[in-house]
CSV table of C-alpha atoms in Angstrom, one decimal:
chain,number,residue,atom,x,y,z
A,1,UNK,CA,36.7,73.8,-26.8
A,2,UNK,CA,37.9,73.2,-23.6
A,3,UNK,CA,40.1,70.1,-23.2
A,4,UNK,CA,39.7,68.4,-19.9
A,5,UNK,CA,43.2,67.6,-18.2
A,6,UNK,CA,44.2,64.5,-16.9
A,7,UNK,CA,43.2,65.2,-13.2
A,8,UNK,CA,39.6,66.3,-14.0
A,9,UNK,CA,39.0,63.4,-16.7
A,10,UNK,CA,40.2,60.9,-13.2
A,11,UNK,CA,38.1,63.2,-11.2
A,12,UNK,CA,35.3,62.1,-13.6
A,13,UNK,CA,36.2,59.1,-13.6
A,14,UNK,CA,35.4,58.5,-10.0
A,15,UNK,CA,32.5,60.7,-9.3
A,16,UNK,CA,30.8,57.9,-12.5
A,17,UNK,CA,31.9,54.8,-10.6
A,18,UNK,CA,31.1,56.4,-7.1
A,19,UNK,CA,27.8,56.8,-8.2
A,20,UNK,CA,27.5,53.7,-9.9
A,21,UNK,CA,28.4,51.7,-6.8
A,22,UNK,CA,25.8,53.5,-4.8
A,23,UNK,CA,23.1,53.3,-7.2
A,24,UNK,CA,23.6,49.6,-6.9
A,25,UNK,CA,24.0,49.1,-3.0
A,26,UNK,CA,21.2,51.5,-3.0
A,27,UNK,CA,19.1,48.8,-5.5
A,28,UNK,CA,20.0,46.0,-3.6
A,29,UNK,CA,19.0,47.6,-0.5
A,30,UNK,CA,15.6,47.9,-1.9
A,31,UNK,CA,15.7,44.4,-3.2
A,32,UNK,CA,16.4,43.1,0.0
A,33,UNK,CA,13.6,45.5,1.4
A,34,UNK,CA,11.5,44.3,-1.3
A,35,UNK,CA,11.7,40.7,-0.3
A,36,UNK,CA,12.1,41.0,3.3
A,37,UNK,CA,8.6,42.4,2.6
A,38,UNK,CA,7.0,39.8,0.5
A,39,UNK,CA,7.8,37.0,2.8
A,40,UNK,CA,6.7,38.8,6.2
A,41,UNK,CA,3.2,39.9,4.1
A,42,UNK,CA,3.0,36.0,3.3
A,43,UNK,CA,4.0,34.9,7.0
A,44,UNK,CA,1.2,37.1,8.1
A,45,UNK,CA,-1.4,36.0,5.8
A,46,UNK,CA,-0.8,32.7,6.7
A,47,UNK,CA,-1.0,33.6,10.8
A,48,UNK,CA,-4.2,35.3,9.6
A,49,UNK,CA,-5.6,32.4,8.0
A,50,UNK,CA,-5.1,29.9,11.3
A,51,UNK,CA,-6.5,32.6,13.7
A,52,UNK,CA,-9.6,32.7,11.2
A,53,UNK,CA,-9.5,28.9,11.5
A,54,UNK,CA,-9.3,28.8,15.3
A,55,UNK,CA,-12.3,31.3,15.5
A,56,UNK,CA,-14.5,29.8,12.8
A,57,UNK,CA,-13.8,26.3,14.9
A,58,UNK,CA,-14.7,28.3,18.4
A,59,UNK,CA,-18.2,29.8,16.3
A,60,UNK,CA,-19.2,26.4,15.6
A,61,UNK,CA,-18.8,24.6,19.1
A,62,UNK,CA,-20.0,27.7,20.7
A,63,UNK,CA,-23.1,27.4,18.6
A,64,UNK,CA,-23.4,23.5,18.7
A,65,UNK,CA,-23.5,23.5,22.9
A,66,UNK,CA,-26.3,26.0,23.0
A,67,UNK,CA,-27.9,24.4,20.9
A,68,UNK,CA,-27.8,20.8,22.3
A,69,UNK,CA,-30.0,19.0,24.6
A,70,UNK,CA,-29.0,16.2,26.2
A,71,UNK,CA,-33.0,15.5,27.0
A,72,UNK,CA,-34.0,14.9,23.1
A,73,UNK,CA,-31.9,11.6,23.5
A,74,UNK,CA,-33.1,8.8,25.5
A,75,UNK,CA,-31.9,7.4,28.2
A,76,UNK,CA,-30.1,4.5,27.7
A,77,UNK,CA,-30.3,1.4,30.9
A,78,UNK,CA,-27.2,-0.1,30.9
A,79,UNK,CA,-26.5,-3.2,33.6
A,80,UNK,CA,-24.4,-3.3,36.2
A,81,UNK,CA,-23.3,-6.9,35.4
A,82,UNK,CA,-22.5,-9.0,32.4
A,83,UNK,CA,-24.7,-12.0,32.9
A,84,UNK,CA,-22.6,-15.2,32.4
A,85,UNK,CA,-22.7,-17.1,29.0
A,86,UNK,CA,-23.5,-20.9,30.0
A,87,UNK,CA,-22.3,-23.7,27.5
A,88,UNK,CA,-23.6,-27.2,27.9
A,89,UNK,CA,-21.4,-28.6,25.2
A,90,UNK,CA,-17.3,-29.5,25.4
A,91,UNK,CA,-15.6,-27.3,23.2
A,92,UNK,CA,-13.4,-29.3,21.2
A,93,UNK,CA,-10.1,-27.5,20.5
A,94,UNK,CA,-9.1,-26.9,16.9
A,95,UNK,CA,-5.0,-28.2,16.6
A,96,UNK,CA,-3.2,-25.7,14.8
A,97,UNK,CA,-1.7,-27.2,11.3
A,98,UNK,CA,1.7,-28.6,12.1
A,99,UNK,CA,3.9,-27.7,8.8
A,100,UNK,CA,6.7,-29.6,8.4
A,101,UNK,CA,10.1,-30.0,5.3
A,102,UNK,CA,8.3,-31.8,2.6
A,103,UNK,CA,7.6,-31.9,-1.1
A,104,UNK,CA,5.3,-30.2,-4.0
A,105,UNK,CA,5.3,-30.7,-7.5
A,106,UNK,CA,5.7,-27.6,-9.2
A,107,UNK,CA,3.6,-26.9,-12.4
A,108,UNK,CA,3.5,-22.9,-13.5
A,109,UNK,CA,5.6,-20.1,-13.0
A,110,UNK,CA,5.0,-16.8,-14.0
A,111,UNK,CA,5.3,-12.9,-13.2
A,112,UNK,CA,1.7,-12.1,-14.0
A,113,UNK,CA,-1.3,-12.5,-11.5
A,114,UNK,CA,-3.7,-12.6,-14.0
A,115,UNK,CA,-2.2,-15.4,-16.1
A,116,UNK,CA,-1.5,-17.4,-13.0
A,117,UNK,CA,-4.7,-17.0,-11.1
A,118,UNK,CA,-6.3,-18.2,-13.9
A,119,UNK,CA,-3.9,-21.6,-14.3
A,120,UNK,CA,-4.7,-21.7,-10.8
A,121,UNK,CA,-8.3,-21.8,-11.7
A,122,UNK,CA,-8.2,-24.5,-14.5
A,123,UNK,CA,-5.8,-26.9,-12.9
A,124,UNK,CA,-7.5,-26.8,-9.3
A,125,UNK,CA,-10.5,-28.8,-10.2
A,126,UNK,CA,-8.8,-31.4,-12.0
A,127,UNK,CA,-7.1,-33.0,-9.5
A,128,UNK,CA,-9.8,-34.4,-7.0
A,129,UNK,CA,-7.6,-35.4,-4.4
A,130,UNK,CA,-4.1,-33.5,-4.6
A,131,UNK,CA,-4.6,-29.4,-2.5
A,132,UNK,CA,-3.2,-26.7,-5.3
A,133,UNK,CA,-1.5,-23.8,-3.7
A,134,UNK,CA,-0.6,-20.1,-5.5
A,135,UNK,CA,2.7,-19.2,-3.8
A,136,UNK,CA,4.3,-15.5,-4.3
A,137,UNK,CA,7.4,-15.5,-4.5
A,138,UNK,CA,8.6,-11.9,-5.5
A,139,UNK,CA,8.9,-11.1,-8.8
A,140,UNK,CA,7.3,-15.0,-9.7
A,141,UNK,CA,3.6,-16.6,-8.7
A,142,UNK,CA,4.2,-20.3,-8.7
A,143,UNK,CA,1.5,-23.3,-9.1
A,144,UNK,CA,2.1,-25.9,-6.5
A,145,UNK,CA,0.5,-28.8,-6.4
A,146,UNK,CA,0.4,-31.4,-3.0
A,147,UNK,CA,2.0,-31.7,0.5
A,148,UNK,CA,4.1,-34.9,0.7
A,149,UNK,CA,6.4,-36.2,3.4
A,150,UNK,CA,8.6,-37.7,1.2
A,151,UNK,CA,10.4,-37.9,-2.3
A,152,UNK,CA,8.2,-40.7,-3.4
A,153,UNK,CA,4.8,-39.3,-3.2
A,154,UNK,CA,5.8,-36.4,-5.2
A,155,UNK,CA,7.1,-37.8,-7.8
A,156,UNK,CA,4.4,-40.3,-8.5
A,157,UNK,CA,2.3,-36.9,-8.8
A,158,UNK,CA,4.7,-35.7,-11.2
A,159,UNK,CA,5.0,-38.4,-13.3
A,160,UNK,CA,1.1,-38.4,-13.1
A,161,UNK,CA,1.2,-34.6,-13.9
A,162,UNK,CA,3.3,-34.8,-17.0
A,163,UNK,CA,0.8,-37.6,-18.8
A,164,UNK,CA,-1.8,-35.0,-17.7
A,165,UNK,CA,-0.4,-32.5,-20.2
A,166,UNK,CA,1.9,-30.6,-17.9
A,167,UNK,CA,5.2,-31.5,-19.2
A,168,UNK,CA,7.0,-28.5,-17.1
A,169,UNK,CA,6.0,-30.2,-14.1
A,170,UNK,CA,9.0,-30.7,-11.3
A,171,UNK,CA,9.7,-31.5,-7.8
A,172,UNK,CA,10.5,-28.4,-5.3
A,173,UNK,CA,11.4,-29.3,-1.6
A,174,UNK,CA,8.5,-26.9,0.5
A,175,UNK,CA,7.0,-26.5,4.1
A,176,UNK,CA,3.9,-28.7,3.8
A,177,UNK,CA,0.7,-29.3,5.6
A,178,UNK,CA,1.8,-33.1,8.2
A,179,UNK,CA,-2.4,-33.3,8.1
A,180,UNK,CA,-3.6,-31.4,5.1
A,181,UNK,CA,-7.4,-31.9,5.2
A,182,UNK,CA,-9.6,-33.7,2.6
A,183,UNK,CA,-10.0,-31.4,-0.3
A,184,UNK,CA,-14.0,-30.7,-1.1
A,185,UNK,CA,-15.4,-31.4,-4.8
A,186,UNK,CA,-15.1,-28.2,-7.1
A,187,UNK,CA,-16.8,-29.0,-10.4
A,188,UNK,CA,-14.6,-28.4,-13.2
A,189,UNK,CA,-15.1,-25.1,-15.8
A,190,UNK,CA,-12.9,-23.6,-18.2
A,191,UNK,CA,-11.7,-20.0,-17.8
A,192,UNK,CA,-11.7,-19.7,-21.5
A,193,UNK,CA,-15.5,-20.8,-21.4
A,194,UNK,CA,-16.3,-17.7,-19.6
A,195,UNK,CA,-15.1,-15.5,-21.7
A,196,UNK,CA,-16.9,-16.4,-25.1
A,197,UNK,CA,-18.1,-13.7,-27.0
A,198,UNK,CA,-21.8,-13.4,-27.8
């Protein structure tokens, strides 16, 4: 058996490793080949796809102007002049609503729509006179109740309020309406009414 010596095992050595580093330059070569081919294939299909686009779009108008007819429509008259509107009442002019610093007597607070537009709903048409207003107020919706100029007012509505059953009721400083308008009639129902089973 012949014994390699130490200058043939090195010479070995590096014809193994030599050929080992270009059999992997050579892999990544085709790798990169590989890929670089992928992605132009993709770029082209997608360039394909628009040019298909932009000829299916030319087909259709090409088709849809030899095929219309401006003479199937009729002819619409149109004036020349906009005859003049003549009024023979004054308009009156609506004021805007001046809102000044006021009071409200708050009366529900709560995070939920649902459960507030529904205290909304029951406490609305028990007070005849007094406006009720759903404010939002992120995260809270908050029943308000009247627009008062002054501390007074308000709190005669509270007080009023809390032997109504709404012992939570309190004072909050507000922009209110200076003129609010008379509030209509709503005929009272119950919430809870409307959703009896049958």
């Amino acid at each position: 058996m012949d014994a390699w010596s130490d200058g043939e095992m090195k010479n070995f050595r590096f014809y193994i490793l030599d050929f080992r580093l270009k059999t992997s330059k050579l892999s990544w070569v085709i790798l990169n080949i590989f890929l670089l081919l992928i992605v132009s294939s993709c770029t082209n299909t997608e360039e394909l796809r628009k040019r298909e686009l932009a000829e299916e779009r030319k087909t259709f108008f090409a088709k849809y102007e030899a095929e219309f007819n401006p003479s199937d429509y009729p002819e619409e008259d149109y004036p020349d002049t906009i005859p003049e509107v003549k009024t023979d009442s004054v308009q009156e002019e609506i004021p805007m609503e001046e809102m000044i610093s006021g009071f409200r007597v708050q009366v529900y607070l709560s995070e939920n729509i649902d459960s507030a537009k529904i205290f909304f709903q029951s406490i609305n048409p028990k007070l005849e006179t007094e406006w009720v207003y759903m404010v939002y107020d992120a995260p809270l919706y908050k029943i308000r109740v009247g627009d008062f100029q002054d501390r007074v007012g308000a709190t005669e509505t509270m007080n009023a309020l809390i032997q109504m059953g709404f012992a939570n009721a309190w004072l909050v400083p507000d922009k209110v309406r200076k003129f609010p308008p008379e509030k209509p009639f709503q005929e009272f129902y119950s919430p809870v009414d409307t959703m009896k089973q049958e």
